[in-house]
Coordinates of C-alpha atoms and ligand atoms in Angstrom, one line a residue:
Chain A
M14 CA 0.0 0.0 0.0
T15 CA 2.7 2.5 -0.9
P16 CA 1.5 5.8 -2.1
A17 CA 2.1 6.7 -5.7
S18 CA 5.3 8.5 -6.2
P19 CA 7.6 9.1 -9.1
A20 CA 10.4 7.2 -7.2
R21 CA 8.3 4.0 -7.2
L22 CA 8.3 3.9 -11.0
K23 CA 12.1 3.7 -10.9
S24 CA 12.0 0.5 -8.9
S25 CA 12.5 -3.0 -10.3
H26 CA 10.3 -4.0 -13.2
A27 CA 7.3 -6.1 -12.3
L28 CA 7.1 -7.3 -15.9
E29 CA 9.7 -7.3 -18.6
V30 CA 9.0 -8.1 -22.2
S31 CA 12.1 -7.9 -24.4
A32 CA 12.3 -8.4 -28.1
V33 CA 9.5 -11.0 -28.0
G34 CA 8.2 -12.7 -31.1
L35 CA 5.5 -15.3 -31.4
T36 CA 4.8 -17.4 -34.4
Y37 CA 1.9 -20.0 -34.3
R38 CA 2.5 -23.1 -36.2
T39 CA -0.7 -24.6 -37.6
S40 CA -1.5 -27.3 -40.1
S41 CA -2.2 -24.6 -42.6
G42 CA 1.1 -22.9 -42.3
S43 CA 2.5 -20.5 -39.7
V44 CA 1.0 -17.3 -38.4
E45 CA 3.3 -14.5 -37.1
A46 CA 1.3 -13.0 -34.3
L47 CA 3.9 -10.8 -32.5
R48 CA 7.1 -9.3 -33.7
D49 CA 9.8 -7.7 -31.6
I50 CA 7.7 -6.6 -28.7
T51 CA 9.5 -4.7 -25.9
L52 CA 7.6 -3.4 -23.0
D53 CA 8.6 -3.0 -19.3
V54 CA 6.0 -2.5 -16.6
A55 CA 7.1 -1.0 -13.3
E56 CA 5.9 -2.2 -10.0
G57 CA 2.4 -0.8 -9.2
E58 CA 2.0 0.6 -12.7
F59 CA -1.2 0.4 -14.8
V60 CA -0.3 -0.2 -18.4
T61 CA -2.9 -0.6 -21.2
V62 CA -2.4 -2.1 -24.6
V63 CA -4.7 -1.0 -27.4
G64 CA -4.7 -2.3 -30.9
P65 CA -6.9 -3.4 -33.8
S66 CA -8.6 -6.8 -33.6
G67 CA -6.4 -9.8 -34.3
C68 CA -3.1 -7.8 -33.7
G69 CA -2.0 -10.3 -31.1
K70 CA -3.0 -8.6 -27.8
S71 CA -4.4 -11.8 -26.3
S72 CA -1.4 -13.7 -27.6
L73 CA 0.8 -11.3 -25.6
L74 CA -1.2 -12.0 -22.5
K75 CA -1.0 -15.8 -23.0
L76 CA 2.8 -15.4 -23.1
I77 CA 2.7 -13.5 -19.8
L78 CA 0.3 -16.0 -18.3
G79 CA 2.7 -18.8 -19.3
L80 CA 0.0 -20.5 -21.4
E81 CA 2.1 -20.1 -24.6
R82 CA 5.8 -20.1 -25.2
A83 CA 7.5 -17.2 -27.0
T84 CA 9.3 -18.1 -30.3
R85 CA 11.9 -15.3 -29.7
G86 CA 12.9 -13.0 -26.9
R87 CA 12.5 -13.0 -23.2
L88 CA 9.7 -12.5 -20.7
A89 CA 10.1 -12.1 -17.0
V90 CA 7.8 -11.5 -14.1
G91 CA 9.4 -10.0 -10.9
G92 CA 12.8 -10.6 -12.4
R93 CA 12.2 -14.3 -13.0
E94 CA 11.9 -15.7 -16.5
I95 CA 8.4 -17.0 -17.4
A96 CA 8.6 -20.8 -17.8
G97 CA 4.9 -21.6 -17.3
P98 CA 1.9 -20.4 -15.3
S99 CA 2.8 -18.7 -12.1
R100 CA 1.1 -18.0 -8.8
G101 CA 2.2 -14.5 -8.8
V102 CA -0.1 -13.6 -11.7
G103 CA -3.9 -13.2 -11.7
A104 CA -5.9 -13.3 -14.9
V105 CA -9.3 -11.8 -16.0
F106 CA -10.5 -13.0 -19.3
Q107 CA -12.9 -11.4 -21.8
A108 CA -15.7 -13.7 -20.4
P109 CA -16.1 -14.1 -16.7
V110 CA -15.7 -17.9 -17.0
L111 CA -17.5 -18.6 -13.7
L112 CA -18.2 -22.2 -13.1
P113 CA -22.1 -22.6 -12.9
W114 CA -22.0 -25.4 -10.3
R115 CA -20.1 -23.3 -7.8
T116 CA -21.6 -20.4 -5.8
I117 CA -20.0 -17.0 -6.2
E118 CA -17.9 -17.5 -3.1
E119 CA -16.8 -20.9 -4.2
N120 CA -15.9 -19.5 -7.6
V121 CA -13.9 -16.7 -6.1
L122 CA -12.1 -19.3 -3.9
L123 CA -11.2 -21.5 -6.9
P124 CA -7.6 -20.3 -7.0
A125 CA -7.3 -21.0 -3.3
D126 CA -8.5 -24.5 -3.9
V127 CA -6.2 -25.1 -6.9
M128 CA -3.2 -23.6 -5.2
K129 CA -4.0 -25.3 -1.9
L130 CA -4.0 -22.1 0.1
D131 CA -5.3 -22.0 3.7
R132 CA -9.1 -22.1 3.3
P133 CA -10.2 -20.0 6.3
S134 CA -7.9 -17.1 5.6
A135 CA -8.7 -17.2 1.9
T136 CA -12.4 -17.2 2.7
E137 CA -12.0 -14.2 4.9
R138 CA -10.1 -12.4 2.1
A139 CA -12.6 -13.4 -0.5
R140 CA -15.5 -12.1 1.6
A141 CA -13.7 -8.7 2.1
L142 CA -13.0 -8.5 -1.6
L143 CA -16.5 -9.4 -2.6
Q144 CA -17.8 -6.7 -0.2
M145 CA -15.4 -4.2 -1.8
A146 CA -16.7 -5.2 -5.3
G147 CA -20.3 -4.5 -4.2
L148 CA -21.1 -8.2 -4.1
G149 CA -21.7 -8.5 -0.4
G150 CA -24.7 -10.6 0.2
F151 CA -24.3 -12.5 -3.1
E152 CA -21.7 -15.0 -1.8
Q153 CA -24.1 -17.9 -1.7
K154 CA -25.8 -17.1 -5.1
Y155 CA -25.0 -19.0 -8.3
P156 CA -23.5 -17.2 -11.3
Y157 CA -26.7 -17.3 -13.3
E158 CA -28.4 -15.4 -10.5
L159 CA -26.2 -12.4 -11.2
S160 CA -26.2 -9.8 -13.9
G161 CA -23.4 -9.6 -16.5
G162 CA -21.6 -6.8 -14.7
M163 CA -21.8 -8.6 -11.4
Q164 CA -20.3 -11.7 -12.9
H165 CA -17.4 -9.7 -14.3
R166 CA -16.8 -8.2 -10.8
A167 CA -16.8 -11.7 -9.4
A168 CA -14.2 -12.7 -12.0
I169 CA -12.0 -9.8 -11.0
V170 CA -12.3 -10.7 -7.3
R171 CA -11.3 -14.3 -8.2
A172 CA -8.2 -13.0 -9.9
L173 CA -7.2 -11.0 -6.8
V174 CA -8.0 -13.6 -4.1
H175 CA -4.6 -15.2 -4.0
D176 CA -3.0 -11.7 -3.8
P177 CA -1.0 -11.8 -7.1
K178 CA 1.6 -9.1 -7.7
L179 CA 0.6 -8.8 -11.4
L180 CA -2.9 -8.6 -12.7
I181 CA -3.6 -9.5 -16.4
M182 CA -6.9 -8.3 -17.9
D183 CA -7.9 -9.2 -21.4
E184 CA -10.8 -6.9 -22.5
P185 CA -12.7 -7.7 -19.3
F186 CA -15.5 -5.3 -20.0
A187 CA -15.9 -5.8 -23.7
A188 CA -19.2 -7.7 -23.4
L189 CA -20.8 -5.0 -21.2
D190 CA -23.0 -2.0 -22.2
A191 CA -21.4 1.4 -22.2
I192 CA -22.8 2.6 -18.9
T193 CA -21.9 -0.6 -17.0
R194 CA -18.5 -0.4 -18.6
E195 CA -17.7 3.0 -17.2
Q196 CA -18.9 2.0 -13.8
M197 CA -16.7 -1.1 -13.9
A198 CA -13.7 1.0 -15.0
G199 CA -14.4 3.4 -12.1
E200 CA -14.5 0.5 -9.6
L201 CA -11.3 -1.1 -11.1
Q202 CA -9.6 2.3 -10.6
R203 CA -10.7 2.2 -6.9
V204 CA -9.5 -1.4 -6.4
W205 CA -6.2 -0.6 -8.1
M206 CA -5.7 2.5 -6.0
D207 CA -6.4 0.4 -2.8
S208 CA -4.2 -2.5 -3.8
R209 CA -1.5 -0.9 -6.0
K210 CA -1.1 -4.1 -8.0
T211 CA 0.8 -4.0 -11.3
V212 CA -1.9 -4.2 -14.0
M213 CA -1.6 -5.1 -17.7
F214 CA -4.9 -4.2 -19.3
I215 CA -6.2 -4.7 -22.8
T216 CA -9.0 -2.8 -24.4
H217 CA -10.4 -1.6 -27.6
S218 CA -11.7 1.5 -26.0
I219 CA -9.4 4.6 -26.1
S220 CA -11.4 6.4 -23.4
E221 CA -11.2 3.4 -21.1
A222 CA -7.4 3.2 -21.7
V223 CA -6.9 6.9 -21.0
F224 CA -9.2 6.8 -17.9
L225 CA -7.4 3.8 -16.3
S226 CA -3.7 3.9 -17.3
D227 CA -0.4 5.3 -16.4
R228 CA 0.9 4.3 -19.8
I229 CA -0.8 3.3 -23.0
A230 CA 0.9 1.1 -25.6
V231 CA -0.5 1.1 -29.2
M232 CA 0.0 -2.0 -31.3
S233 CA 0.0 -2.4 -35.1
P234 CA -2.1 -4.9 -37.0
R235 CA -0.6 -8.4 -37.4
P236 CA 2.2 -9.1 -36.9
G237 CA 1.7 -7.1 -33.7
R238 CA 4.4 -4.5 -32.9
I239 CA 4.3 -1.7 -30.4
V240 CA 4.2 1.5 -32.5
A241 CA 3.9 4.1 -29.7
V242 CA 3.8 4.4 -25.9
F243 CA 2.0 7.3 -24.3
D244 CA 2.4 8.5 -20.7
N245 CA -0.7 9.7 -18.8
P246 CA 0.4 11.6 -15.7
A247 CA -3.1 12.9 -14.9
P248 CA -3.8 12.8 -11.1
R249 CA -6.1 10.2 -9.6
P250 CA -8.8 9.4 -8.8
R251 CA -10.0 10.3 -12.3
T252 CA -13.5 10.6 -13.6
F253 CA -14.8 10.0 -17.1
A254 CA -15.6 13.8 -17.1
D255 CA -11.8 14.4 -16.8
L256 CA -11.4 12.9 -20.2
L257 CA -12.9 16.1 -21.6
S258 CA -10.0 18.2 -20.1
P259 CA -7.7 19.6 -22.7
E260 CA -4.7 17.4 -21.8
L261 CA -6.6 14.2 -21.8
A262 CA -8.6 15.1 -24.9
R263 CA -5.3 15.7 -26.7
L264 CA -3.9 12.4 -25.4
S265 CA -7.0 10.6 -26.7
A266 CA -6.6 12.3 -30.1
E267 CA -2.9 11.3 -30.2
I268 CA -3.7 7.7 -29.4
R269 CA -6.4 7.6 -32.0
Q270 CA -4.1 9.1 -34.6
S271 CA -1.3 6.6 -33.8
L272 CA -3.8 3.8 -34.1
D273 CA -5.1 5.0 -37.4
L274 CA -1.6 5.4 -38.8
A275 CA -0.7 1.9 -37.6
C276 CA -3.8 0.5 -39.3
A277 CA -3.3 2.4 -42.5
A278 CA 0.4 1.3 -42.9
Chain B
M20 CA -23.4 0.4 -7.0
A21 CA -27.1 -0.3 -7.0
D22 CA -27.5 -4.0 -6.3
I23 CA -31.0 -5.0 -7.1
A24 CA -31.8 -8.0 -4.9
T25 CA -33.3 -10.8 -6.9
T26 CA -36.8 -11.3 -5.8
K27 CA -38.7 -14.5 -6.2
P28 CA -42.3 -14.4 -7.4
Q29 CA -44.3 -14.8 -4.2
A30 CA -46.4 -18.0 -4.7
S31 CA -47.8 -16.5 -7.9
E32 CA -48.1 -20.0 -9.2
A33 CA -50.4 -21.2 -6.5
A34 CA -53.8 -22.2 -7.8
P35 CA -56.7 -19.9 -7.0
P36 CA -59.1 -21.5 -4.5
G37 CA -61.6 -23.9 -6.1
R38 CA -59.3 -24.8 -8.9
V39 CA -57.0 -27.9 -9.3
S40 CA -53.3 -27.0 -9.0
G41 CA -51.0 -27.5 -12.0
A42 CA -49.2 -30.6 -10.8
A43 CA -52.4 -32.4 -9.8
W44 CA -54.0 -31.4 -13.1
R45 CA -51.1 -32.9 -15.0
I46 CA -51.5 -36.2 -13.1
L47 CA -55.2 -36.2 -13.6
E48 CA -54.7 -35.5 -17.3
R49 CA -52.6 -38.6 -17.7
L50 CA -54.9 -40.9 -15.6
L51 CA -57.9 -39.7 -17.6
S52 CA -56.3 -40.3 -21.0
L53 CA -55.1 -43.8 -19.8
A54 CA -58.6 -44.6 -18.6
I55 CA -60.2 -43.6 -21.9
L56 CA -57.6 -45.6 -23.9
L57 CA -58.2 -48.7 -21.7
L58 CA -62.0 -48.3 -22.1
V59 CA -61.7 -48.0 -25.9
I60 CA -59.6 -51.2 -26.0
E61 CA -61.9 -53.0 -23.7
G62 CA -64.9 -52.0 -25.8
G63 CA -63.1 -52.9 -29.0
I64 CA -62.1 -56.4 -27.9
R65 CA -65.6 -57.1 -26.5
G66 CA -67.4 -55.6 -29.4
F67 CA -65.4 -57.5 -32.1
D68 CA -65.4 -60.7 -30.0
V69 CA -61.6 -61.0 -30.1
P70 CA -60.7 -64.3 -28.3
A71 CA -58.6 -64.1 -25.1
Y72 CA -55.7 -66.0 -26.6
V73 CA -55.3 -63.3 -29.3
F74 CA -55.6 -60.2 -27.2
P75 CA -56.7 -60.1 -23.5
T76 CA -59.1 -57.4 -22.3
P77 CA -57.6 -54.7 -20.0
S78 CA -60.0 -55.9 -17.2
S79 CA -58.7 -59.5 -17.4
I80 CA -55.1 -58.1 -17.3
A81 CA -56.0 -56.1 -14.2
V82 CA -57.5 -59.2 -12.6
A83 CA -54.4 -61.3 -13.4
L84 CA -52.2 -58.5 -12.0
Y85 CA -54.2 -58.3 -8.8
E86 CA -54.2 -62.0 -8.3
G87 CA -50.5 -62.3 -9.0
V88 CA -49.7 -59.5 -6.6
V89 CA -52.0 -60.9 -3.8
N90 CA -50.6 -64.4 -3.9
G91 CA -47.1 -63.0 -3.8
N92 CA -45.8 -64.6 -7.0
Y93 CA -45.3 -61.3 -8.8
L94 CA -43.7 -59.5 -5.9
S95 CA -41.1 -62.2 -5.3
A96 CA -40.3 -62.4 -9.0
L97 CA -40.1 -58.6 -9.2
A98 CA -37.7 -58.6 -6.2
V99 CA -35.4 -60.9 -8.1
T100 CA -35.5 -59.0 -11.3
L101 CA -35.2 -55.7 -9.6
T102 CA -32.1 -56.9 -7.8
E103 CA -30.6 -58.0 -11.1
I104 CA -31.4 -54.6 -12.6
L105 CA -30.1 -52.5 -9.8
V106 CA -26.9 -54.4 -9.0
G107 CA -26.0 -54.9 -12.7
F108 CA -26.8 -51.2 -13.4
T109 CA -24.6 -50.0 -10.5
I110 CA -21.7 -52.3 -11.5
G111 CA -21.9 -51.6 -15.3
S112 CA -22.4 -47.8 -14.9
T113 CA -19.6 -47.5 -12.4
C114 CA -17.2 -49.4 -14.6
G115 CA -18.4 -47.3 -17.6
I116 CA -17.7 -44.0 -15.8
L117 CA -14.3 -45.1 -14.4
L118 CA -13.3 -46.5 -17.8
G119 CA -14.4 -43.3 -19.5
I120 CA -12.3 -41.2 -17.1
A121 CA -9.3 -43.4 -17.6
M122 CA -9.7 -43.3 -21.4
V123 CA -9.9 -39.5 -21.5
Q124 CA -6.9 -39.1 -19.1
V125 CA -4.7 -41.7 -20.9
P126 CA -5.0 -41.3 -24.6
V127 CA -3.1 -44.7 -25.2
L128 CA -5.8 -46.5 -23.3
D129 CA -8.4 -44.8 -25.5
R130 CA -6.8 -45.9 -28.7
I131 CA -6.3 -49.5 -27.5
V132 CA -9.5 -50.1 -25.6
Y133 CA -12.1 -48.2 -27.6
P134 CA -12.4 -50.7 -30.6
Y135 CA -13.0 -53.5 -28.1
V136 CA -15.7 -51.6 -26.3
V137 CA -17.5 -50.8 -29.6
G138 CA -17.0 -54.4 -30.7
L139 CA -18.5 -55.7 -27.5
Q140 CA -21.4 -53.3 -27.8
T141 CA -22.1 -54.4 -31.3
V142 CA -22.6 -58.0 -30.2
P143 CA -26.2 -58.6 -29.3
K144 CA -26.5 -59.5 -25.6
V145 CA -29.0 -62.3 -26.5
A146 CA -26.3 -64.0 -28.5
I147 CA -23.8 -64.1 -25.6
A148 CA -26.5 -64.7 -22.8
P149 CA -26.3 -68.5 -23.1
L150 CA -22.5 -68.3 -22.6
M151 CA -23.1 -66.2 -19.5
I152 CA -25.5 -68.9 -18.2
V153 CA -22.7 -71.5 -18.7
W154 CA -20.2 -69.3 -17.0
F155 CA -22.2 -68.0 -14.1
G156 CA -25.1 -70.5 -13.8
F157 CA -28.9 -70.1 -13.6
G158 CA -28.7 -67.9 -10.5
I159 CA -28.8 -64.2 -10.3
S160 CA -25.1 -63.6 -11.1
S161 CA -25.4 -64.4 -14.8
K162 CA -28.2 -61.8 -15.2
I163 CA -26.3 -59.3 -13.2
F164 CA -23.4 -59.7 -15.6
I165 CA -25.6 -59.3 -18.7
V166 CA -27.2 -56.2 -17.2
A167 CA -23.8 -54.7 -16.3
L168 CA -22.5 -55.3 -19.9
T169 CA -25.6 -53.6 -21.3
C170 CA -25.2 -50.5 -19.1
L171 CA -21.5 -50.1 -19.6
F172 CA -21.6 -48.6 -23.0
P173 CA -24.1 -45.7 -22.6
S174 CA -22.4 -44.5 -19.4
L175 CA -18.9 -44.9 -20.9
I176 CA -19.8 -43.0 -24.1
N177 CA -21.5 -40.2 -22.2
T178 CA -18.7 -39.8 -19.7
I179 CA -16.1 -39.5 -22.5
A180 CA -18.3 -36.9 -24.3
G181 CA -18.9 -34.9 -21.2
L182 CA -15.2 -34.9 -20.1
R183 CA -14.2 -33.7 -23.6
A184 CA -16.9 -31.1 -24.0
V185 CA -15.0 -28.6 -21.9
D186 CA -14.8 -24.9 -22.9
S187 CA -11.2 -23.9 -23.7
D188 CA -11.6 -20.8 -21.5
R189 CA -12.2 -23.0 -18.5
I190 CA -9.1 -25.0 -19.3
A191 CA -7.1 -21.8 -19.6
L192 CA -8.6 -20.6 -16.3
I193 CA -7.3 -23.7 -14.4
T194 CA -4.0 -23.8 -16.2
A195 CA -3.3 -20.1 -15.5
M196 CA -3.8 -20.9 -11.8
C197 CA -1.0 -23.5 -12.0
G198 CA -3.7 -26.3 -11.9
T199 CA -2.7 -29.9 -12.6
R200 CA -4.5 -32.2 -15.0
T201 CA -6.1 -34.0 -12.0
Q202 CA -7.3 -30.6 -10.7
L203 CA -8.8 -29.8 -14.1
L204 CA -10.6 -33.1 -14.0
R205 CA -11.9 -32.5 -10.5
Y206 CA -12.8 -28.9 -10.6
V207 CA -14.0 -28.6 -14.3
Q208 CA -14.2 -31.7 -16.3
L209 CA -16.2 -34.0 -13.9
P210 CA -18.8 -31.4 -12.9
N211 CA -19.1 -30.5 -16.6
A212 CA -19.6 -34.1 -17.5
L213 CA -22.3 -34.7 -14.9
P214 CA -25.4 -33.8 -17.1
Y215 CA -23.9 -36.1 -19.8
I216 CA -23.3 -38.9 -17.4
M217 CA -26.9 -38.6 -16.0
A218 CA -28.2 -38.8 -19.6
G219 CA -26.1 -42.0 -20.0
L220 CA -27.5 -43.4 -16.8
N221 CA -31.0 -42.6 -18.0
T222 CA -30.5 -44.6 -21.1
G223 CA -28.6 -47.3 -19.1
I224 CA -31.4 -48.0 -16.7
V225 CA -33.9 -48.6 -19.5
L226 CA -31.5 -50.9 -21.2
A227 CA -30.9 -52.6 -17.8
V228 CA -34.5 -53.6 -17.6
I229 CA -34.4 -55.1 -21.1
G230 CA -31.1 -56.8 -20.3
A231 CA -32.5 -58.5 -17.1
I232 CA -35.6 -59.8 -19.0
V233 CA -33.5 -61.1 -21.9
G234 CA -31.1 -62.9 -19.5
E235 CA -34.1 -64.5 -17.7
F236 CA -35.5 -65.6 -21.0
V237 CA -32.3 -67.5 -21.8
G238 CA -32.1 -69.2 -18.4
A239 CA -33.3 -68.4 -14.9
K240 CA -35.1 -69.9 -12.0
T241 CA -37.3 -67.0 -11.1
G242 CA -38.0 -63.4 -12.2
I243 CA -40.5 -61.4 -14.3
G244 CA -38.9 -62.8 -17.5
V245 CA -39.6 -66.4 -16.3
L246 CA -43.2 -65.4 -15.5
I247 CA -43.6 -64.0 -19.0
L248 CA -42.3 -67.2 -20.5
Q249 CA -44.5 -69.4 -18.3
A250 CA -47.6 -67.4 -19.2
N251 CA -46.6 -67.6 -22.9
F252 CA -46.4 -71.4 -22.8
G253 CA -49.8 -71.6 -21.1
L254 CA -51.3 -69.2 -23.6
D255 CA -52.3 -67.2 -20.5
L256 CA -52.1 -63.8 -22.3
A257 CA -53.7 -61.9 -19.4
S258 CA -50.9 -63.0 -17.0
M259 CA -48.3 -62.3 -19.6
F260 CA -49.6 -58.8 -20.2
A261 CA -49.8 -58.3 -16.4
A262 CA -46.1 -59.2 -16.1
L263 CA -45.3 -56.8 -19.0
V264 CA -47.2 -54.0 -17.3
L265 CA -45.3 -54.7 -14.1
I266 CA -41.9 -54.5 -15.9
A267 CA -42.9 -51.4 -17.8
V268 CA -44.0 -49.6 -14.6
T269 CA -40.6 -50.7 -13.1
G270 CA -38.8 -49.1 -15.9
V271 CA -40.8 -45.9 -15.8
V272 CA -40.3 -45.5 -12.0
L273 CA -36.6 -46.2 -12.2
N274 CA -36.2 -43.7 -15.0
L275 CA -38.2 -41.1 -13.0
V276 CA -36.1 -41.5 -9.9
L277 CA -32.9 -41.0 -12.0
R278 CA -34.4 -37.9 -13.6
L279 CA -35.3 -36.5 -10.1
I280 CA -31.7 -37.1 -9.1
E281 CA -30.5 -35.4 -12.3
T282 CA -32.5 -32.2 -11.6
K283 CA -31.1 -32.1 -8.1
L284 CA -27.5 -32.6 -9.1
C285 CA -27.5 -30.6 -12.3
F286 CA -29.5 -27.7 -11.1
W287 CA -27.2 -25.4 -13.0
S288 CA -27.5 -27.2 -16.3
G289 CA -29.0 -25.1 -19.1
K290 CA -28.7 -21.9 -17.1
A291 CA -26.8 -19.2 -19.0
T292 CA -23.4 -18.3 -17.7
K293 CA -20.6 -16.7 -19.7
Ligands
LIG23 N1 -3.7 -20.9 -31.1 C1 -3.5 -20.2 -32.2 N2 -3.1 -20.9 -33.3 C2 -2.9 -20.2 -34.5 N3 -3.1 -18.9 -34.6 C3 -3.5 -18.2 -33.6 C4 -3.8 -18.8 -32.3 N4 -4.2 -17.9 -31.4 C5 -4.2 -16.7 -32.1 N5 -3.8 -16.9 -33.4 C6 -3.7 -15.9 -34.4 O1 -2.9 -14.9 -33.9 C7 -3.4 -13.6 -34.3 C8 -3.5 -12.8 -33.0 O2 -4.6 -13.3 -32.2 P1 -5.0 -12.7 -30.8 O3 -6.1 -13.5 -30.3 O4 -3.8 -12.5 -30.0 O5 -5.5 -11.3 -31.3 P2 -6.2 -10.1 -30.4 O6 -5.4 -8.9 -30.6 O7 -6.4 -10.5 -29.0 O8 -7.6 -9.9 -31.2 P3 -9.0 -9.4 -30.5 O9 -8.8 -7.9 -30.2 O10 -10.0 -9.7 -31.6 O11 -9.2 -10.2 -29.3 C9 -4.7 -13.8 -35.0 O12 -4.4 -13.6 -36.4 C10 -5.0 -15.2 -34.7 O13 -5.6 -15.8 -35.9
LIG24 MG1 -8.1 -10.9 -27.8

C-alpha cells in the first residue's frame, strides 16, 4: 500500500518483455502473431495495450500467463523468467468464466483450492474483496443469478483472491454495455488505488485506456508490434468527465491518430 | 453500485381456490387419458369378440395382475428382477464411468480399448447370454453380468463426451492458476460431464430392464422374465400382459427416480453463464 510517487516507478520491473516474437505453427502454415515486442512495466504501474482486432493482444497476455511459449525474446515477471503459469499472476479474461455449479464465493475461492491455500484465511479475504466489489450478500448465489456486470466483478475478485503481484486483464468489460463499462472501470480504478497491483490491461476503447492507465501502448495490425507508448500523468482518482479536459482530450486524439496510422500502414 | 436483490415471485403459481393445481391437473390428465384408452380397447375387444388367446381385455389383465400380486408370485419375482437390474446397473455404470475417465486421461488407453468396447457393444446381448449362463449358472449372477454389460456402453460414451466437451476458456482458467490435470478433472471436467453422465444413466437404466428380462428368457429360476415365459407357454395372455405391465412400470419408475436425481445434481444445467 505504498502511495504513488515518481520514485516508485524507478524501482525494479514487475514485468519485462524484451524483443519477444511469437509465431503460431498450424497445419495450414505459420502465423506470425507478434514481432519484436519490448515493454517493461514497473511495480504498481497500470499499463494498457490498445490495438486493432487480431493484432496479437491476447497472444501477448497468453505469453505473460505462461499459457504459450515465445518463439523469440525473453519475458520475466518480478525478475524471474516465465517458464509456465505462475502463482504471482492473476488473470481476468474477456468472459467471466465462472463455473455454474459453484456459488460466487466458491468460484472466487477456486484459485485458493487449486493452489491449496489456507481455506479459512482465503475465505476471509474473498469475503472482504466481494464486499469491496459490491457483491456483499451474493456470496451464496450462483453465477446465473447475477447480472453480467456482477459476474465480471466476481471474476476480478477471483483474480485477486490469491493476492498476485501482477494482474492481467484481457478486455474484461468488452461484453458490457457502455454505462456498466464506465462504472466497472471506475471500480477497477478504486480497487487498483487500494491494492496498488501492477496491471496489464487490454481494451479496444481509447477512453477506457486513458481513464485507467499510467501508460498506453499502441499496437499495429498483425504481426503485432508496439508502434507508440503514451504517458498519462493525470492525477487520480480520475472521472470520465476528466477525459474532456484539454490534456486528456489531446492524449486521446494522439492515441487515435497513432492507431489510425498503424492500421493504414 | 445499485445492487438489485433478486426477488422471487411470491407464490404466484399457487392455484386460486376452487381450482385444481398445476401438478395435480397434469397427473389427472394422464390418468384420464389412460382410462379412456383402456375403455376403448376393452370396448373394441368385447365388441369384435376377439378371443382371449389373441388379445386379452384390460380388465382381465387387471384381474391377473391383482391375483399375482395378492398371492405373492409377482412380488417375489419382481424382487429378483429388480435386484438384477439395480446391482447390474450399478456395476456396469460405475465401470463405464471409471473406464471413461481413464480413457480421457490416458490417450493410449483410448486408442487401444475403444475398438474392443465398440465391438462388445455391437454383439447382441442375447447372443452371448447362453454363454453367461454357462459361466455363471442359472442364478442371479449371470443376469447381473448381462445387465452390467448392457449398461457399460451408454455411461462410458457419455462420460467421455462430457469430459471432452470442456470450454477452452475453463481449461485456460485452471492452467493459469497452475492447476494440474487432476485438478482440471476434479474442478472442471467432472462437474461439466455430470449432465452427460446422467443422460447416459437414464439410457442405461432402461437398457438394464431389457437386459435383465433377456437374461431371464435364456435361463433363470425366477424373475419377471420367467413369469412371462410361463404365461406364454400356457397361452395365458392376461398373465403375460400383467407381467409386462409390471416390468414397464418398473422401468418408468426407475427412470423417473434418475431424472429427479438429475434435476437435483445438475440444477445449473441449461442456465446461461458466460
Ligand atoms: N492458437 C492459435 N493458433 C494459431 N493462430 C492463432 C492462435 N491464437 C491466435 N492466433 C492468431 O494470432 C493472431 C492474433 O490473435 P489474438 O487473439 O492474439 O488477437 P487479439 O489482438 O487478441 O484480437 P482481438 O482484439 O480480436 O481479441 C490472429 O491472427 C489469430 O488468428
Ligand atoms: Mg483478444
